[in-house]
Coordinates of C-alpha atoms in Angstrom, one line a residue:
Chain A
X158 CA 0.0 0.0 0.0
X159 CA 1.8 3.6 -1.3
X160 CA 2.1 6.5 1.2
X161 CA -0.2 9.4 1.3
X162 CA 2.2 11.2 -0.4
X163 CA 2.5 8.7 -3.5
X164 CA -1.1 8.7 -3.6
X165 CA -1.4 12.4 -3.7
X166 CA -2.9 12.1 -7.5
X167 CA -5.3 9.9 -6.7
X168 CA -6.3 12.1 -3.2
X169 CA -6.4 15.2 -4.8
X170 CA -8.7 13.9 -7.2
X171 CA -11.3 11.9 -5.1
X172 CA -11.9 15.1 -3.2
X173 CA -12.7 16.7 -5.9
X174 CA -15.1 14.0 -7.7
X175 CA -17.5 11.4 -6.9
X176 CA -15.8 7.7 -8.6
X177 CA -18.7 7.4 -10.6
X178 CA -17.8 10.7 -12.7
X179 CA -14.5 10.4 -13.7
X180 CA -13.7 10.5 -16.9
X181 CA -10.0 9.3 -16.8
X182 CA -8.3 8.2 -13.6
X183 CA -5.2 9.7 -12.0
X184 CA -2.1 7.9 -12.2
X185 CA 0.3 7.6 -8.6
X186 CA 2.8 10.2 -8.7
X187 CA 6.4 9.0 -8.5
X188 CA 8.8 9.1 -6.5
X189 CA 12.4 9.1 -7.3
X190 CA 13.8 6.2 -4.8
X191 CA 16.8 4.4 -6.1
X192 CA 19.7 5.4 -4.3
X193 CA 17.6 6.7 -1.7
X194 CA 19.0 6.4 1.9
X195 CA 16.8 7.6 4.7
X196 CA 17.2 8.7 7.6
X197 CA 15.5 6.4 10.6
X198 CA 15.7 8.5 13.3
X199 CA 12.1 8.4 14.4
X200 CA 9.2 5.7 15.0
X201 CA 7.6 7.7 12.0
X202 CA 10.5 7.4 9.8
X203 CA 11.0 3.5 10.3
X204 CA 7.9 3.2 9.8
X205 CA 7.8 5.4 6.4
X206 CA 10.5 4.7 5.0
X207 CA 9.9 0.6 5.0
X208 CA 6.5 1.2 3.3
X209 CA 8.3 2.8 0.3
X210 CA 10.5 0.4 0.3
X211 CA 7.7 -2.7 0.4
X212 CA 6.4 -0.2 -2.6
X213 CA 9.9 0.0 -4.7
X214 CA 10.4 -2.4 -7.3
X215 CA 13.9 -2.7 -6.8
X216 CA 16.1 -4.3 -4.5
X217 CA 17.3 -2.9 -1.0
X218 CA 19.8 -3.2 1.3
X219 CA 19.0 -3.6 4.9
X220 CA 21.6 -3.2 7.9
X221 CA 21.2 -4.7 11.1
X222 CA 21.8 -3.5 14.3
X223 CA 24.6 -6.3 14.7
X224 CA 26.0 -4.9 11.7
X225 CA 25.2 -7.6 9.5
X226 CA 23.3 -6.6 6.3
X227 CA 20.2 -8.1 3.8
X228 CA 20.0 -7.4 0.4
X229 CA 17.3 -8.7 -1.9
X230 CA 13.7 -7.9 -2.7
X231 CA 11.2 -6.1 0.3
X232 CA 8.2 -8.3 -1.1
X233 CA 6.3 -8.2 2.3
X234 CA 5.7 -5.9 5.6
X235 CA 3.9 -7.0 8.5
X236 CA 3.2 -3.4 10.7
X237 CA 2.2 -3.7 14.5
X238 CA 1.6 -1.9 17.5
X239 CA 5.4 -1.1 18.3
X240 CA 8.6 -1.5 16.2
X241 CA 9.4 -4.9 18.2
X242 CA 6.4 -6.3 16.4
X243 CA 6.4 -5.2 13.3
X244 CA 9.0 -6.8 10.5
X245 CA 9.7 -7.0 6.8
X246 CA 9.9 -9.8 4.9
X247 CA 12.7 -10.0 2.2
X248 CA 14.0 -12.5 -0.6
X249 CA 17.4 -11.5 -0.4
X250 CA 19.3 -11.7 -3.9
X251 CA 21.5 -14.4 -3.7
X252 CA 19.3 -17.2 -2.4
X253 CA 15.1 -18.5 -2.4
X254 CA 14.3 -18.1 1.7
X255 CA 12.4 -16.0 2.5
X256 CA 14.3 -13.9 6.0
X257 CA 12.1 -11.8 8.8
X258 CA 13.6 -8.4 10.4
X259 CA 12.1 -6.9 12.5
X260 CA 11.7 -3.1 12.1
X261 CA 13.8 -2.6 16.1
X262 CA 16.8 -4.1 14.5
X263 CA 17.2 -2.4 11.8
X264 CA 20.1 0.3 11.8
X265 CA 19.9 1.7 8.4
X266 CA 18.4 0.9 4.8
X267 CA 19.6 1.6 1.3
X268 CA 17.3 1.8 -2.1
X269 CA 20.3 -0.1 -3.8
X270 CA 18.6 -1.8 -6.7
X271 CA 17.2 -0.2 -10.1
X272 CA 14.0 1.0 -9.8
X273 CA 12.7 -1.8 -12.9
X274 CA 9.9 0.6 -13.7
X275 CA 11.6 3.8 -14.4
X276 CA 10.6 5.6 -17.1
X277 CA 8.7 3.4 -19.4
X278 CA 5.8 5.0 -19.6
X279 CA 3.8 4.7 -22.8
X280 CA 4.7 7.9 -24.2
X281 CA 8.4 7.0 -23.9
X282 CA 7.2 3.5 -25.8
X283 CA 5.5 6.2 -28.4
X284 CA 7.7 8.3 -28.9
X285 CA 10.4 5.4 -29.5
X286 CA 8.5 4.1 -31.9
X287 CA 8.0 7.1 -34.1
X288 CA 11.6 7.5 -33.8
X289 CA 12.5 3.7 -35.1
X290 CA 9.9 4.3 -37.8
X291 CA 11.4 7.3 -39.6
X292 CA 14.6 5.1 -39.8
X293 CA 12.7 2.2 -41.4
X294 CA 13.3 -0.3 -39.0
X295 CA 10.7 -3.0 -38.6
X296 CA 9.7 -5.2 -35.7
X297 CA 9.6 -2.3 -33.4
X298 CA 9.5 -3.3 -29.6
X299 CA 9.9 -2.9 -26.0
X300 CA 12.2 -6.0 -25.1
X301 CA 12.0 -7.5 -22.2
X302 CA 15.4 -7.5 -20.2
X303 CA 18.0 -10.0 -20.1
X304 CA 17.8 -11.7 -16.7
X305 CA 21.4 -13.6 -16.6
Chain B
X270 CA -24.1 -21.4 -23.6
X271 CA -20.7 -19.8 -23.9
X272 CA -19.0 -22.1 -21.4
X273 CA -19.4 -26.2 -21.7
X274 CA -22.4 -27.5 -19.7
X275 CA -20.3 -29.6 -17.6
X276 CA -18.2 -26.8 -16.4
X277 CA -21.4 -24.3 -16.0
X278 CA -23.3 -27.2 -13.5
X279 CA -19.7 -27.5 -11.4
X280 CA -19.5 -23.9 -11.2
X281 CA -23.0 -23.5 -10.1
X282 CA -23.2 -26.9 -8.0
X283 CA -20.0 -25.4 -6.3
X284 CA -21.6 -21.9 -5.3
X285 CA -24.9 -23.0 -4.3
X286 CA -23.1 -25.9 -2.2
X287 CA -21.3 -22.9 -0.7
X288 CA -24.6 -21.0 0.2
X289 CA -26.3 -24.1 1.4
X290 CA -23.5 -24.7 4.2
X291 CA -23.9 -20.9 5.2
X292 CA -20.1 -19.5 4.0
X293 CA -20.1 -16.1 3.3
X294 CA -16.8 -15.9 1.8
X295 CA -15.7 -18.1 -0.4
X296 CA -13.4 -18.0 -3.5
X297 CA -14.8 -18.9 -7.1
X298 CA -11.4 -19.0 -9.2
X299 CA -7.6 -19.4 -7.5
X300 CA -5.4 -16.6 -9.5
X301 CA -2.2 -18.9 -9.7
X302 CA 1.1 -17.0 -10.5
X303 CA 3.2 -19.6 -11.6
X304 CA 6.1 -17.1 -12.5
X305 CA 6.5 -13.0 -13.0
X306 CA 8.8 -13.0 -16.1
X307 CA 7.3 -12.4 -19.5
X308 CA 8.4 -12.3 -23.0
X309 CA 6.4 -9.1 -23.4
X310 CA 7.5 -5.6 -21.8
X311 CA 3.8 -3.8 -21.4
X312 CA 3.4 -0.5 -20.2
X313 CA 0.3 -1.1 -18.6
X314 CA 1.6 -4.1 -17.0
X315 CA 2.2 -4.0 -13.3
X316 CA 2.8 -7.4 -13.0
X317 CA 6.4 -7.7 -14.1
X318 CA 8.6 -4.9 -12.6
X319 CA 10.8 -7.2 -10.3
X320 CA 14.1 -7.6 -10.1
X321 CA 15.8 -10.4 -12.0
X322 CA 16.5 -12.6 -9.2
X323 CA 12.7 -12.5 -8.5
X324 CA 11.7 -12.8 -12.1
X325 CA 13.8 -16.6 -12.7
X326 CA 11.8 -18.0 -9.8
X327 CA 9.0 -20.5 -10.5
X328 CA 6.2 -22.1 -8.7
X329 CA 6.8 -25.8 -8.4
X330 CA 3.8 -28.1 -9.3
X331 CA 4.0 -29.2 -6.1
X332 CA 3.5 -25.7 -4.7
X333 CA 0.7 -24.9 -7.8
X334 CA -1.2 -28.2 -6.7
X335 CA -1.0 -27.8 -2.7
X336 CA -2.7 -24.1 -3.6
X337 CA -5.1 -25.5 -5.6
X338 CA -5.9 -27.7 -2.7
X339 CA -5.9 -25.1 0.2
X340 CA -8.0 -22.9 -1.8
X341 CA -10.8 -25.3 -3.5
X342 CA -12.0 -23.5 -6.2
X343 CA -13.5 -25.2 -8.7
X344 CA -11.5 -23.3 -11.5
X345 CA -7.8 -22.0 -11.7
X346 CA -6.5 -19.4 -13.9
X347 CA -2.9 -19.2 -14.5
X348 CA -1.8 -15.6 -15.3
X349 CA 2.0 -14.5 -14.5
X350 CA 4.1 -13.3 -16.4
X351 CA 3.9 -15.7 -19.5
X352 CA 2.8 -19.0 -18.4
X353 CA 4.5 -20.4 -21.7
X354 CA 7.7 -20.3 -20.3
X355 CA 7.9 -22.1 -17.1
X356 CA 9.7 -24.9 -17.6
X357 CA 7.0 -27.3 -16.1
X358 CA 3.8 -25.9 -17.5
X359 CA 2.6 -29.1 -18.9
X360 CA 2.9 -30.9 -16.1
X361 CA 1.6 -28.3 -13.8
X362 CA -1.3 -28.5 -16.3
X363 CA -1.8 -31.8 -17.0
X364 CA -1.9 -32.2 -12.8
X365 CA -4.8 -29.6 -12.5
X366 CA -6.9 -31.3 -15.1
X367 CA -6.1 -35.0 -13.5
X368 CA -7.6 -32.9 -10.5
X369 CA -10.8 -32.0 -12.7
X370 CA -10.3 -28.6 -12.5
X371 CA -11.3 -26.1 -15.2
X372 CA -7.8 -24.1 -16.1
X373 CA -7.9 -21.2 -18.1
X374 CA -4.1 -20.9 -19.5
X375 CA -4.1 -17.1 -19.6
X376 CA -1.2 -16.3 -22.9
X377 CA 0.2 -13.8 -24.9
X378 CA 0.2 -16.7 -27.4
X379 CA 3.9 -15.7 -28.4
X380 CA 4.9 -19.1 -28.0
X381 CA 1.8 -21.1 -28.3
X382 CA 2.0 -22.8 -31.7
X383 CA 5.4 -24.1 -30.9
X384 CA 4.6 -25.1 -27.5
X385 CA 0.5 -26.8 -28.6
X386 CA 2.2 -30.3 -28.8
X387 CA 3.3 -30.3 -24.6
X388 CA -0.5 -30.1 -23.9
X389 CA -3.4 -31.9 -24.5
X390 CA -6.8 -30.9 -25.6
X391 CA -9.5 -31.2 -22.6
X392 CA -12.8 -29.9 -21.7
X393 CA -10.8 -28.7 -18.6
X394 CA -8.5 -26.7 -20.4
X395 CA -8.9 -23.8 -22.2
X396 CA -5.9 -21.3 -23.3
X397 CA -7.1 -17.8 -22.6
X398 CA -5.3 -15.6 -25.0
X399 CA -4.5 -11.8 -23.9
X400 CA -5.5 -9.8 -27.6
X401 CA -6.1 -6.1 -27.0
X402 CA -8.1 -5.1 -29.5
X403 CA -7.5 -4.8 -33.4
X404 CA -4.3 -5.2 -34.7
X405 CA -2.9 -1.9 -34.3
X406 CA -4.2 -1.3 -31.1
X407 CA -3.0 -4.9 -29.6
X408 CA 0.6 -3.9 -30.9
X409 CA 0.5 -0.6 -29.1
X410 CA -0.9 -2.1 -26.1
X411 CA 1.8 -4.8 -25.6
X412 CA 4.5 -2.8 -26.9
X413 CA 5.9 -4.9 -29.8
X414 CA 4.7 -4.7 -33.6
X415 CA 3.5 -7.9 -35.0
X416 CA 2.2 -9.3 -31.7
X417 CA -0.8 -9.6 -32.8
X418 CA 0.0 -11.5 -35.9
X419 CA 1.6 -14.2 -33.9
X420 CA -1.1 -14.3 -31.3
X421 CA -3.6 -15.0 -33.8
X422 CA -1.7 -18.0 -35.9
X423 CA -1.4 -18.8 -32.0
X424 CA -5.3 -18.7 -31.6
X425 CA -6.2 -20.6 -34.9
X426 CA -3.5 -23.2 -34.7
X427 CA -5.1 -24.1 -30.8
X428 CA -8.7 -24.0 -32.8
X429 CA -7.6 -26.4 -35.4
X430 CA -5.6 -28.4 -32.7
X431 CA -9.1 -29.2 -30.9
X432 CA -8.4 -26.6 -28.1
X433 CA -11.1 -24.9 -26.4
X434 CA -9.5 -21.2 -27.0
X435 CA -10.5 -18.4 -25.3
X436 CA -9.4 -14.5 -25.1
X437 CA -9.0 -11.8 -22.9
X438 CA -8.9 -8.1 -24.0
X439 CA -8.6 -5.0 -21.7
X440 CA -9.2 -1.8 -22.9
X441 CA -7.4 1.6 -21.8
X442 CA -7.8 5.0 -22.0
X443 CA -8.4 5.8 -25.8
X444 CA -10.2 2.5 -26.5
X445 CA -12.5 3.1 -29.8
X446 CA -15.8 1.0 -29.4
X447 CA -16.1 0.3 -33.0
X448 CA -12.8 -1.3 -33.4
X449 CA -13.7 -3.2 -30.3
X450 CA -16.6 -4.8 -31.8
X451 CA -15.1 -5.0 -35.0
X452 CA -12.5 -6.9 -32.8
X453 CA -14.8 -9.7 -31.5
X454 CA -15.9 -9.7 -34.9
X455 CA -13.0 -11.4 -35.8
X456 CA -11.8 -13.1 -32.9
X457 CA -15.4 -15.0 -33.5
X458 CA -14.5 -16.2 -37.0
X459 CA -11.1 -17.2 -36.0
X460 CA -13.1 -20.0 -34.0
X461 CA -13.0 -18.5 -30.2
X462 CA -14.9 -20.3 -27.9
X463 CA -15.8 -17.0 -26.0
X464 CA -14.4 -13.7 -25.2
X465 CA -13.2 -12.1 -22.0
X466 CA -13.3 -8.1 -21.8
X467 CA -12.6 -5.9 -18.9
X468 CA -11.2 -2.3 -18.3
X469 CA -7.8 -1.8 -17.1
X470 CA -7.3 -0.8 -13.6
X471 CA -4.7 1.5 -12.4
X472 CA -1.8 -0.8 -11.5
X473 CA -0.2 1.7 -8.7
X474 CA 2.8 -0.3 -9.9
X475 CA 2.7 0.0 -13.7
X476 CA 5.5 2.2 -15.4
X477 CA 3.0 3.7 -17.6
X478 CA 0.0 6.1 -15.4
X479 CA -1.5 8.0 -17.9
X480 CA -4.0 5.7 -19.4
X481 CA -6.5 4.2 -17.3
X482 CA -10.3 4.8 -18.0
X483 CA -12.2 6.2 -15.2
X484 CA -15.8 4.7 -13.9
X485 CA -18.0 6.9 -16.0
X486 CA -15.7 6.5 -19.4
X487 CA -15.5 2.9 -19.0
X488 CA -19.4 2.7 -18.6
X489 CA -19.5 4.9 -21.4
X490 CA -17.2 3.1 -23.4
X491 CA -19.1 -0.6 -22.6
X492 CA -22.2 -0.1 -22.9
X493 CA -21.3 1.4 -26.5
X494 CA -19.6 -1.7 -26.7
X495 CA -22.1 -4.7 -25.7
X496 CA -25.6 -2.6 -25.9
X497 CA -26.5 -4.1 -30.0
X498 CA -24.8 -6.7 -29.6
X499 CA -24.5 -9.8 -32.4
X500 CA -26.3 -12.9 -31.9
X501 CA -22.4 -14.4 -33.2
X502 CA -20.5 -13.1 -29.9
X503 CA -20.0 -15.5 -27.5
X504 CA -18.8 -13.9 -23.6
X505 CA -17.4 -15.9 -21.1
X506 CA -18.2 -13.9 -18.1
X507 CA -20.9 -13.4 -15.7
X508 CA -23.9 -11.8 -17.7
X509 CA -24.8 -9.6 -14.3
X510 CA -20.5 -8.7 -14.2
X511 CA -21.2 -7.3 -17.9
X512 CA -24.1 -5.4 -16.9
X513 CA -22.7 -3.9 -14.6
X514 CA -19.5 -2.7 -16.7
X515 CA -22.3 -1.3 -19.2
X516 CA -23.5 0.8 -16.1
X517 CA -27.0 -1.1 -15.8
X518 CA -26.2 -2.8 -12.6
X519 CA -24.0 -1.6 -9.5
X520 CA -22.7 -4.3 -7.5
X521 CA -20.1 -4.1 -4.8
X522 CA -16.6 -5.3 -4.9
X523 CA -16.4 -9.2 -3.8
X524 CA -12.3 -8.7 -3.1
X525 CA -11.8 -12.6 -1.9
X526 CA -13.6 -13.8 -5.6
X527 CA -10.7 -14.7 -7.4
X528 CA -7.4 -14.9 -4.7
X529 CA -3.9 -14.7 -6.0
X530 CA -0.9 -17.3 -5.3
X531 CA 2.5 -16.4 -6.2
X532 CA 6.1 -16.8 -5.5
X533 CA 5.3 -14.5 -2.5
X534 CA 2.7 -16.5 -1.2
X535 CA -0.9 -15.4 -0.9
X536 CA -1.7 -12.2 -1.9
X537 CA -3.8 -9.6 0.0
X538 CA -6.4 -8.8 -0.7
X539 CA -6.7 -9.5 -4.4
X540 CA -5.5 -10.0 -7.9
X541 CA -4.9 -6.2 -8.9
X542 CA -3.9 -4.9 -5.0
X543 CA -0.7 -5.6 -3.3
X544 CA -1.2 -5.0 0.6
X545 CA 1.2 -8.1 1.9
X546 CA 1.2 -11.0 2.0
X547 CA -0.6 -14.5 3.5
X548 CA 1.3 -17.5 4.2
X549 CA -1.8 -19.9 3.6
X550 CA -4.9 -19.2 2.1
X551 CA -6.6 -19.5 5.6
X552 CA -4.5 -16.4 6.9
X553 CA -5.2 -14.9 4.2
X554 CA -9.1 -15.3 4.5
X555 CA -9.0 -14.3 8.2
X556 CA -6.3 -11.9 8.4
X557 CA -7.0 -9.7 5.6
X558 CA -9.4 -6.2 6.6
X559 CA -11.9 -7.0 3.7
X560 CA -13.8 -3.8 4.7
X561 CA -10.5 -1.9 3.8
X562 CA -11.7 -2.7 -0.1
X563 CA -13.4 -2.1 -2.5
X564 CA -15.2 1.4 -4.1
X565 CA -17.2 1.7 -1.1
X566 CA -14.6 1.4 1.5
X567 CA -13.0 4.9 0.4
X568 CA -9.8 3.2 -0.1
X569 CA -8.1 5.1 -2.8
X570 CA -6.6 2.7 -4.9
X571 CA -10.1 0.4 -5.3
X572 CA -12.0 3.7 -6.4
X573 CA -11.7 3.2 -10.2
X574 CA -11.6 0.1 -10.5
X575 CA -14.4 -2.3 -12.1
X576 CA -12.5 -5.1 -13.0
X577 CA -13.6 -8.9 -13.7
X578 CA -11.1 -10.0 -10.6
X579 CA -13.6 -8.1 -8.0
X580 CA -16.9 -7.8 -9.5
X581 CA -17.0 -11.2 -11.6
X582 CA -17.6 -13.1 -8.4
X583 CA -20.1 -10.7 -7.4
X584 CA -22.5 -11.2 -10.1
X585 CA -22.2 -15.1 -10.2
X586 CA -23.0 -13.9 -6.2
X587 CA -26.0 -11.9 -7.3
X588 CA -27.5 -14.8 -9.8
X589 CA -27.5 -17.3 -7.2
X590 CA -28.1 -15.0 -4.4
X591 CA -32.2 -15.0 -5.4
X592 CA -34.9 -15.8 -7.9
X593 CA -34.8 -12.6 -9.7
X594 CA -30.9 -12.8 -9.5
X595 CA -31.6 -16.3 -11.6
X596 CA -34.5 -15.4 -14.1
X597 CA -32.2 -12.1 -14.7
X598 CA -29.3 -13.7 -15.4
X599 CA -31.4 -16.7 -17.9
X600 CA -33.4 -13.9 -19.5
X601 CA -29.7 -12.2 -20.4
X602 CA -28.3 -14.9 -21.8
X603 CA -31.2 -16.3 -23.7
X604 CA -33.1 -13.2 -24.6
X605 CA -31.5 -9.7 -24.4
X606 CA -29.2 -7.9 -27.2
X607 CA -29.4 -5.0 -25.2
X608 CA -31.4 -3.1 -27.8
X609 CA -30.1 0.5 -26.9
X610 CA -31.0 3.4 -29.5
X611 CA -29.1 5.8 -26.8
X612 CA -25.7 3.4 -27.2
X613 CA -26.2 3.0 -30.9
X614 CA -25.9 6.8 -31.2
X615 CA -23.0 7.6 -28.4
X616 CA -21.2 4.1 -31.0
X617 CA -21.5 6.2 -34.2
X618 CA -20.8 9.5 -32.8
X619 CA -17.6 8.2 -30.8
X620 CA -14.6 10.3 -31.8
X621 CA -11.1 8.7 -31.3
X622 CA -9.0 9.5 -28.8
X623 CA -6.4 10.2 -31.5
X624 CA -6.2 10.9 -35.5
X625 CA -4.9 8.7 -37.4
X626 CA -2.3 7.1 -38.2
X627 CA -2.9 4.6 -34.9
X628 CA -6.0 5.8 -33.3
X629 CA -4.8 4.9 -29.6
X630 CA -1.2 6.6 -29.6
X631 CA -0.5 10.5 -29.9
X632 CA 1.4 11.8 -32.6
X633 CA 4.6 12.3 -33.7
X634 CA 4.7 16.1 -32.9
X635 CA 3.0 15.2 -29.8
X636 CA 4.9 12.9 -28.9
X637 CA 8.4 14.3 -29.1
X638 CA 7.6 16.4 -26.3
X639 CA 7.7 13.4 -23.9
X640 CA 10.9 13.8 -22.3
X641 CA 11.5 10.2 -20.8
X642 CA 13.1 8.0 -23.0
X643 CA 14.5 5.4 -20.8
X644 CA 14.6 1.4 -21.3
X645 CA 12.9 1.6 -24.7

């Protein structure tokens, strides 16, 4: 679930209109997060900064209080009443378990992966494609990325 | 009927069985997510931004079947990312049919023709196949020219194989009705068995977040679409779900209809919505704050969306919830066209989105202005 203030598009539109008259729906507005590193000095911020992070679709590094770190993919965050009962759930990058930290032992955390939906929007697929046109290329496509 | 009778009685035997022994919430098709990778990069799609470690895993059958097993639906569709190319697909089918369910093999039909031989044609198995709309429109929609070509040698080469063949077409912003119906026009004479069609909903997750149709367009936009409609179209979906996407009926959002199972386990609260997730499909039933969603929660990211995942269930729910629910939903699939003089003229007065050449993309001039450029 995004933050208030990824959803501010959406917000600002609902309290202007009834769901049943729009025309065209907002979109989320995006955040710039890769190489993001915040700063967890609060409950507040803990708390904030891990649902952007269960929101990026990138990878993030995660440092333990014991200096030990986890990097892989946020896929999962479990809030509760205090810090010592709330954790994330991450596949971290090199193997398939899934690991639990809880939010108290976490010292710092990192937006170290690409953000994988940067900037391919439709009108960047558009605008691409008028380009590959006009130099008579054929088969025009977005291509999925390599994975290996 | 646009469904065989054998799957329409389970279906029905299954929900009233579910009504008779009191349970209010109860799945009607498991949303298994085999794998995320794709050989298609859509826009629209938020379904396969992950990063590559996350996009090689797969499901094992084992892990499909013990889902399939938890949950007890009586059908399974298998979305992803491109079912095609998990490695054990056949076998992850073939055990879902041994298990009589009814498993809709949701494709881009990329690599169907080359792949027809692994499976084998049943009355439990059907191979939905994603077609946007039109040629051109298709193309634009899954980002890659001459995808529709292929998806349609796909289509007829399952027909002539003895495949039940379905499709599934979602329409975005820009969508022009008469090419829609044109559309099912020819999916029917490629041999279809029956036709899906839903609106896109606004993936919070997409890359693309410009082209999403609002309620009162895509009411607009539907009922221009199935009020007329031919006595040769065949739909596979709920006549009281199409209704209501046509903006004759309003139903609420039934958010635990069609559950999802992925690599991440189950996911809450639905296909489209990514709140967490559920480590068996109990937790997920009795964990999950249900009132949180759907339009009439005030949840912000359910207040646009009318998509099959939430609201199919809830007209199967409304036929079988009363008599009138019943004689409705027999006197729409027997008698009604939809005769609509008000549609007819909103069909032949609708202007497209854009001019030609491709009436769903911006032009050239238009389109240089877009600064963002990236991964294309």
């Amino acid at each position: 679930m995004a933050t208030e203030t990824q959803e501010s598009a959406k917000l600002a539109q609902l309290a202007h209109e009834n769901p049943d008259e729009i025309e065209v729906a907002a979109g989320r507005e995006r955040e710039v997060l890769e190489g993001w590193v915040p700063d967890l000095a609060s409950e507040a911020e803990v708390r904030e900064a891990l649902e952007k992070a269960f929101d990026y679709r990138g990878d993030v590094t995660i440092t333990r209080k014991d200096g030990s770190k986890v990097e892989g993919y946020l896929f999962d965050r479990r809030s509760g009443a205090s810090l010592n009962d709330s954790f994330v759930r991450v596949i971290p990058s090199a193997t398939r378990e899934k690991v639990n930290v809880a939010y108290a032992d976490i010292a710092a955390l990192a937006f170290t992966g690409r953000d994988t939906a940067a900037g391919k929007t439709f009108e960047a697929w558009v605008n691409k494609y008028w380009e590959k046109k006009a130099a008579g290329e054929k088969n025009i496509q977005i291509e999925p990325e390599k994975l290996d | 009927m646009a469904v065989p009778v054998s799957q329409a009685w389970t279906v029905a035997t299954y929900v009233l069985k579910q009504k008779l022994t009191g349970r209010k919430k109860y799945p009607l098709v498991l949303m298994l997510e085999p794998l995320f990778r794709c050989n298609l990069a859509c826009a629209g799609c938020g379904k396969i931004q992950y990063p590559a470690h996350i996009l090689k895993q797969d499901l094992s059958p084992e892990d499909c079947f013990n889902a399939v097993e938890e949950c007890g639906t009586p059908m399974v569709a298998i979305p992803g990312g491109e079912p095609l190319l998990h490695p054990q697909m056949p076998e992850i089918v073939a055990g879902l049919v041994a298990r009589k369910k009814y498993v809709y093999m949701c494709t881009n039909a990329l690599l169907l023709k080359e792949k027809l031989h692994l499976f084998k044609p049943s009355k439990y198995l059907s191979f939905s196949v994603h077609v946007d709309g039109q040629r051109e429109h298709h193309d634009f929609s899954v980002c890659r020219e001459g995808g529709y070509d292929i998806a349609m040698e796909g289509v007829r080469a399952a027909v002539e194989a003895g495949f039940r063949v379905t499709t599934n077409t979602t329409l975005f912003d820009g969508a022009d009705p008469n090419s829609v119906r044109a559309h099912f026009d020819e999916l029917m004479t490629a041999g279809v068995e029956s036709m899906m069609v839903s609106p896109g909903y606004t993936y919070d997750k997409a890359p693309d977040q410009k082209h999403f149709l609002g309620r009162a367009r895509s009411k607009k936009l539907f009922r221009s679409i199935l009020s007329n409609r031919k006595k040769t179209w065949r739909f596979n979906a709920s006549p009281i779900f199409m209704e209501f996407l046509m903006g004759k009926k309003d139903l609420k959002c039934t958010p635990w209809g069609m559950p999802t199972f992925s690599i991440f386990g189950w996911q809450k609260p639905c296909y489209l919505l990514q709140d967490g997730y559920a480590d068996s499909f109990k937790e997920l039933m009795e964990t999950t704050e249900w009132s949180n969603y759907g339009t009439e929660s005030g949840n912000p990211q359910c207040a646009n969306c009318m998509v099959h995942s939430g609201y199919e269930a809830s007209g199967v729910n409304y036929t079988f919830g009363s008599l009138k629910g019943l004689m409705q939903t027999a006197k729409a699939i027997f008698f009604s066209k939809y005769e609509d003089d008000g549609a007819m003229k909103l069909l032949n007065e609708w202007k497209p989105a854009h001019s030609a050449p491709l009436v769903q993309i911006a032009s050239p001039t238009a389109a240089e202005k877009s600064s963002e450029l990236q991964g294309v």
